[in-house]
PDB file of C-alpha atoms in Angstrom:
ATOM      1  CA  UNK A   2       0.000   0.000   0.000  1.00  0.00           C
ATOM      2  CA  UNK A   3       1.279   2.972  -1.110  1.00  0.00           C
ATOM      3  CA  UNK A   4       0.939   6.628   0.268  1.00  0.00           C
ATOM      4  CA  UNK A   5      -1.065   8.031  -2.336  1.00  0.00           C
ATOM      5  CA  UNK A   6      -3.555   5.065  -2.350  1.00  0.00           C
ATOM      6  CA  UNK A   7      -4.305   6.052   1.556  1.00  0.00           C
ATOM      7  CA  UNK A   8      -6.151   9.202  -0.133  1.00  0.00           C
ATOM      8  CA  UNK A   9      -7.786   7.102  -2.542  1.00  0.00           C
ATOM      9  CA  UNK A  10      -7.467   6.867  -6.850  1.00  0.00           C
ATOM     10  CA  UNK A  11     -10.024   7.732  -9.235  1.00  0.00           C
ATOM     11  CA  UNK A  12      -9.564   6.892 -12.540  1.00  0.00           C
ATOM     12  CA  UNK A  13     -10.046  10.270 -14.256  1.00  0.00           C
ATOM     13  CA  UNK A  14     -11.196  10.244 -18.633  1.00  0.00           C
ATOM     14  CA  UNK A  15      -8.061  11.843 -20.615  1.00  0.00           C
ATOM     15  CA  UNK A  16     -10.496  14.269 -22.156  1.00  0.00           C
ATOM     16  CA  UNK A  17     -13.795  14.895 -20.439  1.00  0.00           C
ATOM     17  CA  UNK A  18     -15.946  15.565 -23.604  1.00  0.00           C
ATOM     18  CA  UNK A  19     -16.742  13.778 -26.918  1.00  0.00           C
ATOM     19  CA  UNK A  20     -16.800  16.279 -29.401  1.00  0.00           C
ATOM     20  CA  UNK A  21     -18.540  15.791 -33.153  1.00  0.00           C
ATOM     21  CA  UNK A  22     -19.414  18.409 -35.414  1.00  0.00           C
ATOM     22  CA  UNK A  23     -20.722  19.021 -39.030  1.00  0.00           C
ATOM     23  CA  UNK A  24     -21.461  22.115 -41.361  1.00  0.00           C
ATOM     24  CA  UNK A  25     -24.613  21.543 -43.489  1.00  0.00           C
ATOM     25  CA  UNK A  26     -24.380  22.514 -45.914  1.00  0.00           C
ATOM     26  CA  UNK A  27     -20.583  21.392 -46.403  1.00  0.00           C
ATOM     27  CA  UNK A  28     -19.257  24.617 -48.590  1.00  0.00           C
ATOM     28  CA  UNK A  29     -20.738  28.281 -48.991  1.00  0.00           C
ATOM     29  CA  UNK A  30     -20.996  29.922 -52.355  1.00  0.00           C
ATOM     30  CA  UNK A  31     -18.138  32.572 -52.402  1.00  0.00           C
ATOM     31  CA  UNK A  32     -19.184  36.236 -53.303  1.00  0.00           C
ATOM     32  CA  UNK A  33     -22.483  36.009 -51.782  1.00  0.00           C
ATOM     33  CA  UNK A  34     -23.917  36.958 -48.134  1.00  0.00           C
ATOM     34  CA  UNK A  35     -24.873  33.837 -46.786  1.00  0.00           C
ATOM     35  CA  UNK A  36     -24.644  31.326 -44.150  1.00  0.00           C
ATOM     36  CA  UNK A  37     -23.867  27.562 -43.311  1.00  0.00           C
ATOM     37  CA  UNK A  38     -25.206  26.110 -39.710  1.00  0.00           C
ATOM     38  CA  UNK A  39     -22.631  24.472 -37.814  1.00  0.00           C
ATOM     39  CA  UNK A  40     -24.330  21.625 -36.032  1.00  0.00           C
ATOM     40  CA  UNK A  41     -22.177  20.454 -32.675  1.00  0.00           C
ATOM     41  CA  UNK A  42     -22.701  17.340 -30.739  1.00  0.00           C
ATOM     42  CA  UNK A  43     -21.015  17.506 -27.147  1.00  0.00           C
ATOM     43  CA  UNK A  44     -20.941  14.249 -24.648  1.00  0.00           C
ATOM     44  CA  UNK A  45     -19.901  14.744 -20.903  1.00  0.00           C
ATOM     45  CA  UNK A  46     -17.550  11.752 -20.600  1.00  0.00           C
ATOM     46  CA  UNK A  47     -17.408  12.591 -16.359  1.00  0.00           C
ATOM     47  CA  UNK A  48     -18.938  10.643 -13.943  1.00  0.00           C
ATOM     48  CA  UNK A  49     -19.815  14.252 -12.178  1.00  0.00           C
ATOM     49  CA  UNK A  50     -21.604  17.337 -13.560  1.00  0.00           C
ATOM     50  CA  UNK A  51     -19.404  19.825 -15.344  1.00  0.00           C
ATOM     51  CA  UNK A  52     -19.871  23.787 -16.087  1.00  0.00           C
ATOM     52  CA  UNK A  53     -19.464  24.105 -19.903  1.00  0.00           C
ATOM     53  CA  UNK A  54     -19.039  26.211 -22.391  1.00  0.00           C
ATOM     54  CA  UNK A  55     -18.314  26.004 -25.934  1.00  0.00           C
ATOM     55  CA  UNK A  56     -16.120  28.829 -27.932  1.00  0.00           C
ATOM     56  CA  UNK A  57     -15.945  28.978 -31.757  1.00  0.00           C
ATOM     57  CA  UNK A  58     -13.477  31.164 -33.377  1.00  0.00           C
ATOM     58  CA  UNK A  59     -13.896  31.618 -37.729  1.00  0.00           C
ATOM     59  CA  UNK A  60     -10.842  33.473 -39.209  1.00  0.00           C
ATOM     60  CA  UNK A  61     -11.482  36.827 -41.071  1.00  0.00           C
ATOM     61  CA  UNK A  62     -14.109  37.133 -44.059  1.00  0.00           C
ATOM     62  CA  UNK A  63     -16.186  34.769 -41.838  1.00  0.00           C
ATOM     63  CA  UNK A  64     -18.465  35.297 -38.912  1.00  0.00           C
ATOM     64  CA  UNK A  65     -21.476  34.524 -36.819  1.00  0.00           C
ATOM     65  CA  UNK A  66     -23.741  37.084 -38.063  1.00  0.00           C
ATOM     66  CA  UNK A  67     -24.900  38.643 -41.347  1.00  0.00           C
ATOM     67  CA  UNK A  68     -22.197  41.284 -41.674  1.00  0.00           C
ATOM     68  CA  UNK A  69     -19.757  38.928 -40.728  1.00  0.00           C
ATOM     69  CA  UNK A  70     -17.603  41.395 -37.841  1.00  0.00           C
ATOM     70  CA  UNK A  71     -17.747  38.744 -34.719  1.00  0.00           C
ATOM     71  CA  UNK A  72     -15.335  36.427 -35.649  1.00  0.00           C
ATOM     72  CA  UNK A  73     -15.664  34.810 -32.292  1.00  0.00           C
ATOM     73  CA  UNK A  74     -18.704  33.369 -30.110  1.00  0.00           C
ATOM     74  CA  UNK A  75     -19.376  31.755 -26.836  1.00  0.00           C
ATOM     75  CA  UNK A  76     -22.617  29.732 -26.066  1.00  0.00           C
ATOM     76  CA  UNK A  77     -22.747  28.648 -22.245  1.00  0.00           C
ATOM     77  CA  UNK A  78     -24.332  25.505 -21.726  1.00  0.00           C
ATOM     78  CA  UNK A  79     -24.379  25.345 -17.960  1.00  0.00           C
ATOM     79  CA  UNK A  80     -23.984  21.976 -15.650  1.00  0.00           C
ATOM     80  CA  UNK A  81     -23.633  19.594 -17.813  1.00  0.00           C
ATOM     81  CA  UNK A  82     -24.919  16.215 -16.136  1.00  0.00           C
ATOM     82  CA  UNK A  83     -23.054  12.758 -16.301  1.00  0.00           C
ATOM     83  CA  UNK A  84     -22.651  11.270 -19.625  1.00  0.00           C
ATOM     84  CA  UNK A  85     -24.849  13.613 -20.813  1.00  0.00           C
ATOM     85  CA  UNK A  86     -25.430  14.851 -24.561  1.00  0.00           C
ATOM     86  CA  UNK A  87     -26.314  18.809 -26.188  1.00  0.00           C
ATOM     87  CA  UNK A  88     -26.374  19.526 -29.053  1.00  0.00           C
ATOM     88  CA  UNK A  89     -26.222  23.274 -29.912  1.00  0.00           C
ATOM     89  CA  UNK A  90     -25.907  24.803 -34.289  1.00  0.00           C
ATOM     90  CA  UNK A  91     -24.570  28.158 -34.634  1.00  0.00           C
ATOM     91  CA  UNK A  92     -24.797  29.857 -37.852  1.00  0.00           C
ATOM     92  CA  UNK A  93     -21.302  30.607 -40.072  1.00  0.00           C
ATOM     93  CA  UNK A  94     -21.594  33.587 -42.280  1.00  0.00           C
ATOM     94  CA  UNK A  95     -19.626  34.792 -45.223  1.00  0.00           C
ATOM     95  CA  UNK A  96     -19.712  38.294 -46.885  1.00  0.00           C
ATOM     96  CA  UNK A  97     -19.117  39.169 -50.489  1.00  0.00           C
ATOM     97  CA  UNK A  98     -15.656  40.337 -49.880  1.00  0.00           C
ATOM     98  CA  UNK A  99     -14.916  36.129 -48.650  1.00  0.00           C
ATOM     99  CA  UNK A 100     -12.319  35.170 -51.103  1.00  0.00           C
ATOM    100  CA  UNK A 101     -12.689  31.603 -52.504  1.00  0.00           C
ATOM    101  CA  UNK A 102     -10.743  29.058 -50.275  1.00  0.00           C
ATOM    102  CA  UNK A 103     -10.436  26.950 -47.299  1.00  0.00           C
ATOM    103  CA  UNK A 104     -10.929  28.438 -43.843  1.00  0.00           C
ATOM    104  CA  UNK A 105     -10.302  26.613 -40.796  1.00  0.00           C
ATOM    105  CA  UNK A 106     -12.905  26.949 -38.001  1.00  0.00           C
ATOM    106  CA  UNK A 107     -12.006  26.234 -34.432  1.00  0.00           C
ATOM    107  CA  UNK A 108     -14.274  24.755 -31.553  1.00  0.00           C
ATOM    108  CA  UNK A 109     -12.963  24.357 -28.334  1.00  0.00           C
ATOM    109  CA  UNK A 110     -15.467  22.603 -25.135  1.00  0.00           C
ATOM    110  CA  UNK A 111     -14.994  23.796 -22.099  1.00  0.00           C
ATOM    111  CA  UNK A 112     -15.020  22.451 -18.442  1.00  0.00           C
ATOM    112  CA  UNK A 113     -15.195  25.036 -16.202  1.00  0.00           C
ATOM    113  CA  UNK A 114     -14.239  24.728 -12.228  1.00  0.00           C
ATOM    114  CA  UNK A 115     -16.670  27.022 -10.298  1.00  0.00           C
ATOM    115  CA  UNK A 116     -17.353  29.547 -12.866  1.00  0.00           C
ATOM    116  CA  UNK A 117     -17.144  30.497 -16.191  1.00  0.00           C
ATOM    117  CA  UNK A 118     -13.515  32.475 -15.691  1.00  0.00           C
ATOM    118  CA  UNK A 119     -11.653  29.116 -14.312  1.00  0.00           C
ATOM    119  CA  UNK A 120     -10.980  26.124 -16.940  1.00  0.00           C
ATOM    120  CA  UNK A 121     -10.760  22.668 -15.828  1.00  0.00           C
ATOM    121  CA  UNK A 122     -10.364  21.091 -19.473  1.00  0.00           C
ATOM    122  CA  UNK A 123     -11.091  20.912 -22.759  1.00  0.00           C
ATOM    123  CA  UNK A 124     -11.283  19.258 -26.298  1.00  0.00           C
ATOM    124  CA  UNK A 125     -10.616  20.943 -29.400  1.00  0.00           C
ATOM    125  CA  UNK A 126     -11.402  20.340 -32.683  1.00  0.00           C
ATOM    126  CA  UNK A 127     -10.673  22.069 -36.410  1.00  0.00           C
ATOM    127  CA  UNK A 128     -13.212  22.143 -38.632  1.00  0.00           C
ATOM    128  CA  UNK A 129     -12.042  23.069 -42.598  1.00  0.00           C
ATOM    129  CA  UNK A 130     -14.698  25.081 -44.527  1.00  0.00           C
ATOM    130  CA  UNK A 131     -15.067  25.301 -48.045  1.00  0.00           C
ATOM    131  CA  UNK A 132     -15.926  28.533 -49.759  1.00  0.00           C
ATOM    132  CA  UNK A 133     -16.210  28.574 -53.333  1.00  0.00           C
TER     133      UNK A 133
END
């Protein structure tokens, strides 16, 4: 028996969310004002609820409303129980001044410890968007 096993040993997941997401539809038209939805499935892999949050960050010539200026956006879930599921779809716009190309868009889960300014964890994942 060691020291450390007096205090007891959880086994703790190496990333406490599953994280799947999908753009629908799967490229935007370049030179035109409109929008994809970004459709985001998030699993709690913890045995104990979690504050989350999910932050999604489009490089310039995209954004998350019609003109296309926010090029970053948080959506705050709350407690997330135990092995629960949410799914939340955010809307990706382009302007007419979007170039034709690939953009990368980045979604990063949260686990927050206490509040929303503390992070615990979290799982990242790079989306590649098609405009053309």
């Amino acid at each position: 028996m060691g020291l450390f096993d007096l205090f007891g040993k959880k086994e703790v997941p190496k990333t406490f969310f599953t994280l799947s997401c999908e753009f629908h539809p799967y490229r935007l038209p370049a030179g035109s004002n409109d929008f994809v939805d970004l459709e985001i499935q998030l699993t709690n892999n913890f045995d104990k609820p979690v504050l989350t949050s999910i932050v999604i960050e489009s490089p310039k010539g995209l954004g998350f409303e019609r003109s296309a200026i926010q090029n970053q956006r948080e959506i705050r879930l709350g407690t997330l129980a135990a092995f629960e599921k949410k799914f939340v779809k955010a809307q990706v716009w382009n302007t007419a001044r979007c170039p034709p190309g690939n953009y990368e868009v980045k979604i990063t889960a949260i686990a927050h410890f206490s509040d929303y300014a503390h992070v615990l964890n979290e799982a990242r994942k790079i989306m590649t968007l098609r405009v053309g």
